[in-house]
Coordinates of C-alpha atoms in Angstrom, one line a residue:
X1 CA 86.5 1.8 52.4
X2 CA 84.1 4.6 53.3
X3 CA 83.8 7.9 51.3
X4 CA 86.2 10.0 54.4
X5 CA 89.0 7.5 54.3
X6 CA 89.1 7.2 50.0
X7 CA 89.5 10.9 50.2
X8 CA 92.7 10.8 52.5
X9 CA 94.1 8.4 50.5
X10 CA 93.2 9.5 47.0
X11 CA 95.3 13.0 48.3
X12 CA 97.9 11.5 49.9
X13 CA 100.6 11.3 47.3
X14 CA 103.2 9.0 47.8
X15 CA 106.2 9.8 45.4
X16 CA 109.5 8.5 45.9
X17 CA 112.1 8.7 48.4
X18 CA 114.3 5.7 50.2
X19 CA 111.8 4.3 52.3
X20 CA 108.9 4.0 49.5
X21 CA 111.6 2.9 47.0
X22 CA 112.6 -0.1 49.6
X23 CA 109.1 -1.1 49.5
X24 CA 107.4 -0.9 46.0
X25 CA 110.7 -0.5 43.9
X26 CA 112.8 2.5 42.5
X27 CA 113.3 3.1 38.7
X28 CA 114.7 1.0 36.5
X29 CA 118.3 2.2 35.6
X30 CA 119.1 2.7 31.4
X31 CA 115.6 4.5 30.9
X32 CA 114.1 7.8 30.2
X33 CA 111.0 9.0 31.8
X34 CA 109.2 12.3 30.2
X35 CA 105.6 13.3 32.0
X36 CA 103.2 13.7 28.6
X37 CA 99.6 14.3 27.0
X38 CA 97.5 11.8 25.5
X39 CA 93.7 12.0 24.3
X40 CA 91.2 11.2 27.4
X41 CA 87.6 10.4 26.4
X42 CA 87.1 14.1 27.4
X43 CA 89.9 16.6 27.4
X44 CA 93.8 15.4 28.0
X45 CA 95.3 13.1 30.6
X46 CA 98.7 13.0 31.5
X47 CA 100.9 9.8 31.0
X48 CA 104.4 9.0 31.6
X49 CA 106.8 7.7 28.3
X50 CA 109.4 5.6 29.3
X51 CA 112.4 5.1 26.7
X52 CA 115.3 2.8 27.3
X53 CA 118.8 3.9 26.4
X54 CA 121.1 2.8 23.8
X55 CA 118.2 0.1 22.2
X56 CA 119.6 0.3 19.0
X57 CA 118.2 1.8 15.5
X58 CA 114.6 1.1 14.6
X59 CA 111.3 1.5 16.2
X60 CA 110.6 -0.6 19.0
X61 CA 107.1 -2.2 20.4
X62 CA 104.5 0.0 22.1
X63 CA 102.9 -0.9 26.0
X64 CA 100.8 0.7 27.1
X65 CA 100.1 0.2 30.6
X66 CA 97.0 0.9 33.1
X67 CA 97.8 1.1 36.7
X68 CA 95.9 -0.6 39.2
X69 CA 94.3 0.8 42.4
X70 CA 90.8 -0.6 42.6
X71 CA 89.7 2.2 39.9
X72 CA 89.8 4.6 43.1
X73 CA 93.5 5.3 44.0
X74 CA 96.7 4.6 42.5
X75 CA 99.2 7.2 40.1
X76 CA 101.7 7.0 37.5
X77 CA 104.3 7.0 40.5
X78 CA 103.2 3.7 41.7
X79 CA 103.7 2.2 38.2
X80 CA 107.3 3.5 37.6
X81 CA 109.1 0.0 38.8
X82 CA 106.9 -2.4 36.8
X83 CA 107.2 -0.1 33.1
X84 CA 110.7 1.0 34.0
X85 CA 111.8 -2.5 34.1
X86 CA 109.5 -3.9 31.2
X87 CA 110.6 -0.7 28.8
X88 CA 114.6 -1.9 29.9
X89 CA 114.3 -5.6 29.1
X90 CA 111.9 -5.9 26.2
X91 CA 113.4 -3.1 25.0
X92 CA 109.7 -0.8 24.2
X93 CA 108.7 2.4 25.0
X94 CA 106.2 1.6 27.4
X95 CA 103.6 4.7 28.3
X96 CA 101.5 4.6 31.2
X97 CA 98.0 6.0 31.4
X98 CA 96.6 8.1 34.3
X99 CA 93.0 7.9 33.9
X100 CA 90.2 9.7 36.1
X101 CA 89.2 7.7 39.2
X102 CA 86.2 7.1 40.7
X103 CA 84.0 7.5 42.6
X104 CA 84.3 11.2 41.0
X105 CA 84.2 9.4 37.5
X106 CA 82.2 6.4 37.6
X107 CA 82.2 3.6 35.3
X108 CA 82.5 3.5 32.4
X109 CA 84.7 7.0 32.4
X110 CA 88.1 4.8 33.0
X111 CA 87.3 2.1 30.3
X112 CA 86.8 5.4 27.8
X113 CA 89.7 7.1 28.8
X114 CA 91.8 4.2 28.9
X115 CA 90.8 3.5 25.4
X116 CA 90.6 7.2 24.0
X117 CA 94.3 7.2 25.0
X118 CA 95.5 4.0 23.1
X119 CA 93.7 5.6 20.0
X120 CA 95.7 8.4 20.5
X121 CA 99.1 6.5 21.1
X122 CA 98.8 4.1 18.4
X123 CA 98.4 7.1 16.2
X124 CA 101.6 9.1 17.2
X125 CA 103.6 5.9 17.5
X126 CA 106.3 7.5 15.3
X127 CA 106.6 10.3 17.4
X128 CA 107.6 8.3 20.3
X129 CA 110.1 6.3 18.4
X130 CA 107.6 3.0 18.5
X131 CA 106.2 1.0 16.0
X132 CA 102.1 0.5 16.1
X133 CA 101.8 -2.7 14.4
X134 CA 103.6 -4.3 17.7
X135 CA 101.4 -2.9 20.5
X136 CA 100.6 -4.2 23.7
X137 CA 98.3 -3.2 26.8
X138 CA 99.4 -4.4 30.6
X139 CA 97.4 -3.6 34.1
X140 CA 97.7 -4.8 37.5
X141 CA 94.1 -5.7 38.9
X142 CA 92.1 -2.7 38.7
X143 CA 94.6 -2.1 35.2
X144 CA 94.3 -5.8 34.6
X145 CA 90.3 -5.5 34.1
X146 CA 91.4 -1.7 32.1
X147 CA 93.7 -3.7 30.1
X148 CA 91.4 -6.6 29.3
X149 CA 88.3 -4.4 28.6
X150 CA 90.4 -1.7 25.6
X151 CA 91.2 -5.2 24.5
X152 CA 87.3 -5.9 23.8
X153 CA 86.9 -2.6 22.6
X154 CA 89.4 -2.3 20.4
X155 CA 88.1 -5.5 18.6
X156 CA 84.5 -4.3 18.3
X157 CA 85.3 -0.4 17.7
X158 CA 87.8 -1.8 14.3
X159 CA 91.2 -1.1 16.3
X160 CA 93.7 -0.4 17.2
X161 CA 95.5 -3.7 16.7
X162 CA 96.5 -5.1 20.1
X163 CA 99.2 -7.8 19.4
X164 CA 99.2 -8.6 23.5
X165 CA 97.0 -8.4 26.3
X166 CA 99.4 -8.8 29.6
X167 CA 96.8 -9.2 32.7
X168 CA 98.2 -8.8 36.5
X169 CA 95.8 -10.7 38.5
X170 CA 93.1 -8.8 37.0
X171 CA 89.9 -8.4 38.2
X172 CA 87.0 -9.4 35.3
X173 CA 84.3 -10.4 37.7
X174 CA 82.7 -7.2 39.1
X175 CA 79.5 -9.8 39.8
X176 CA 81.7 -11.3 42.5
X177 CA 80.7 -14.5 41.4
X178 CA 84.5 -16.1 42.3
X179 CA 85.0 -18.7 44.4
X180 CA 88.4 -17.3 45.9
X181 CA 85.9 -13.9 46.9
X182 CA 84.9 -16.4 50.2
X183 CA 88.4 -18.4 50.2
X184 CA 90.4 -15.3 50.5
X185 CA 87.8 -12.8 52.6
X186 CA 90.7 -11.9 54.7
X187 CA 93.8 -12.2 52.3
X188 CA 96.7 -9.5 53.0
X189 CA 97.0 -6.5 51.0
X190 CA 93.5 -6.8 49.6
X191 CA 89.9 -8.5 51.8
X192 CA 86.8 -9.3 50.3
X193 CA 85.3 -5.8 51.8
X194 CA 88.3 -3.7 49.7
X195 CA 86.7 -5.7 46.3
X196 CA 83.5 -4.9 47.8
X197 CA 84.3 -1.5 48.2
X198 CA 86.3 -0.6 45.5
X199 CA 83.8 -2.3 43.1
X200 CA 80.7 -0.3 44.1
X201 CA 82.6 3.2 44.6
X202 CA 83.9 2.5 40.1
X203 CA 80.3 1.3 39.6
X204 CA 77.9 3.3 42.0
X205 CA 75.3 0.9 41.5
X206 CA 75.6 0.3 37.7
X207 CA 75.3 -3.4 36.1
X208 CA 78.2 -5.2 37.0
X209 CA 77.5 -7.7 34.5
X210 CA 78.5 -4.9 31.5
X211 CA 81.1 -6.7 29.3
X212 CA 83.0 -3.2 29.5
X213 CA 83.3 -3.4 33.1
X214 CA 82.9 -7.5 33.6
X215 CA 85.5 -8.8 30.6
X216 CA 84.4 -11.7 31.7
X217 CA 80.5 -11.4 30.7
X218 CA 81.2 -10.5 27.3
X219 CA 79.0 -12.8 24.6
X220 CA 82.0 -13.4 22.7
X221 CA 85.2 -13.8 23.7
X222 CA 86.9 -14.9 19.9
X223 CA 89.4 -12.4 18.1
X224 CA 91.2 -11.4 21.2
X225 CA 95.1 -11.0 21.5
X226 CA 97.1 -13.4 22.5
X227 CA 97.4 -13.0 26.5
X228 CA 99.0 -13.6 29.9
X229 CA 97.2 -14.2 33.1
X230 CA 99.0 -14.0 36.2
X231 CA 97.5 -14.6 39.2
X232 CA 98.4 -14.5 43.2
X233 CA 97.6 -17.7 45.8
X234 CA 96.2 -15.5 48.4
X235 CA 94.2 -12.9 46.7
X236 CA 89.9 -12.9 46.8
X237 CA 89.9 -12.2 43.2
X238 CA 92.2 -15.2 41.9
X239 CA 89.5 -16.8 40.6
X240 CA 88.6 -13.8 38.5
X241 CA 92.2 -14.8 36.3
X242 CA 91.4 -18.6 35.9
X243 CA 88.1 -17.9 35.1
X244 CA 88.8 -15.7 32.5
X245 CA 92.2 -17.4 31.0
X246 CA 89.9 -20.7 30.8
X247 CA 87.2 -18.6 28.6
X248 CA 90.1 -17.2 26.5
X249 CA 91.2 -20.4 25.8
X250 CA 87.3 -21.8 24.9
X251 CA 87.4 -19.0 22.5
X252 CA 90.5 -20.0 20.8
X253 CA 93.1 -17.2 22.0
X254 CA 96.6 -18.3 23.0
X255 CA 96.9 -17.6 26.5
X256 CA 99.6 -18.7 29.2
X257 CA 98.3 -18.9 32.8
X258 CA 100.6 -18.8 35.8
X259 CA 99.7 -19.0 39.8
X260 CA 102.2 -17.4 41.9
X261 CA 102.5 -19.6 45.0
X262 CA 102.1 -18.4 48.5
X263 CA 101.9 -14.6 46.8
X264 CA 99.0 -11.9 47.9
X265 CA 97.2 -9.9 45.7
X266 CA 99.4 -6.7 44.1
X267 CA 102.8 -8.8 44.4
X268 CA 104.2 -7.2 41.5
X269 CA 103.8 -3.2 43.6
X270 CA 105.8 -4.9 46.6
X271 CA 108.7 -5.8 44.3
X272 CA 111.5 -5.6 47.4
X273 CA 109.2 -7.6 49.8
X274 CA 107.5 -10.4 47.5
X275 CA 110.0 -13.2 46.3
X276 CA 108.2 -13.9 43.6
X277 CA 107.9 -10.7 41.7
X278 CA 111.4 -11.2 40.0
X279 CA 110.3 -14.0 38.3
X280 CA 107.1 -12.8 37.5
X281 CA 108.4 -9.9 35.8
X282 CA 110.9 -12.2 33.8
X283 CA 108.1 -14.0 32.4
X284 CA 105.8 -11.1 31.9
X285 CA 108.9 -9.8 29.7
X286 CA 109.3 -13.3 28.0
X287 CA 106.1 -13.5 26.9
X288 CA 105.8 -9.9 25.7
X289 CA 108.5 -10.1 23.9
X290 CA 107.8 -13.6 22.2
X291 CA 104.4 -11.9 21.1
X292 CA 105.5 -8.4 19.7
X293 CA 108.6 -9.9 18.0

């Protein structure tokens, strides 16, 4: 993806409207969606809250949630079917993040922001009716790696607490060293020159080997939360999942692993078209929910 055609896409905003909503799923009916503030690493970024009705007295569990997008593209809008549904059948205020993109903000600008602003949640938990001592972070690839990473960070920066790292076929290898890179060069939805590409426009030439922006390459994997890793079939980074759930699991953190059969990279953002996404949002919410009580 060349510099000219990121640009179009990066401006193109896609909103919702029938059409879109056929394709990559409308909101979730029962919740409440407010357009917020949170803490960057640098100045404020905006974030959507999303609130389910009638879920009884008490505070409930905290997501917060990274969208995905190859670090370059992707918006709050294209995250409203996945929280929606996750803040309905937990029930959890779920708040997603929209951090700055590259190649404008190069790594490790997301990684900050994405951790600046789960500082800044955890602390004002009670304002959002959520309880901090059950918090969880969730990302879809690009989010996936965000998710995984504040994970790392929060255990070597002395909190917040994560009590759940959800991973959506995240990517954790920027190195490229996966096998599934060669299988799945010319997988729908997302090739081997998209990772390519969306890998060197985040790092412009940085170490991809940083533990920040390689979860993978970390020297110490112990002490992380608990974890689900799902991962697609036909996608060049599925390798960058088992890889990672099988050093989670060395290190001693519980972690379920599932492989969606026949599914392409990004299933969960094509929930009307991919048969599997149903199910993996069931168990995404199962597991969740088993974790943060």
């Amino acid at each position: 993806m060349d510099d000219t055609r990121l640009a179009r896409v990066q401006q193109h905003h896609v909103g919702h409207n029938p059409l879109t909503d056929l394709v990559f799923g409308s909101v979730a009916g029962g919740v409440e969606l407010a357009d917020e503030t949170v803490a960057g690493a640098e100045g404020p970024l905006p974030v959507r809250v999303y609130r389910p009705h009638g879920a009884g007295a008490g505070p409930l569990p905290l997501v917060v949630n990274f969208h995905g997008g190859g670090w370059t593209i992707g918006s709050l809008d294209s995250a409203d079917w996945l929280c929606s549904n996750v803040a309905v059948a937990l029930p959890a205020v779920v708040v997603s993040v929209d951090y700055r993109l590259a190649p404008e903000h190069r790594w490790p600008v997301a990684a900050e922001d994405c951790y600046a602003a789960l500082v800044d949640l955890a602390g004002r938990a009670g304002e959002l009716g959520a309880d901090p001592s059950r918090l969880a972070v969730m990302g879809d690839s690009a989010g996936g790696n965000l998710a995984a990473v504040v994970s790392l960070m929060s255990r070597d920066r002395s909190g917040p607490v994560i009590g759940f790292q959800a991973l959506l076929y995240p990517a954790t290898d920027l190195g490229l060293g996966s096998p599934s890179i060669e299988e799945n060069a010319h997988a729908p939805i997302l090739t081997r020159d998209d990772v390519v590409a969306f890998r060197d426009h985040y790092l412009g030439g940085q170490d991809p080997h940083q533990p920040y922006a390689s979860p993978l390459h970390a020297p110490d994997h112990r002490g992380l939360p608990p974890a689900l890793v799902q991962v697609a079939e036909h996608d060049p980074i599925r390798d960058d999942g088992l890889r990672y759930a099988d050093t989670l699991r060395a290190a001693g953190v519980p972690v379920r692993t599932t492989q969606y059969v026949g599914m392409p990279h990004g299933y969960l953002s094509f929930p009307r078209l991919c048969r599997s996404a149903p199910q993996a949002l069931a168990e995404l919410c199962h597991e969740m929910g088993a974790a943060l009580g």
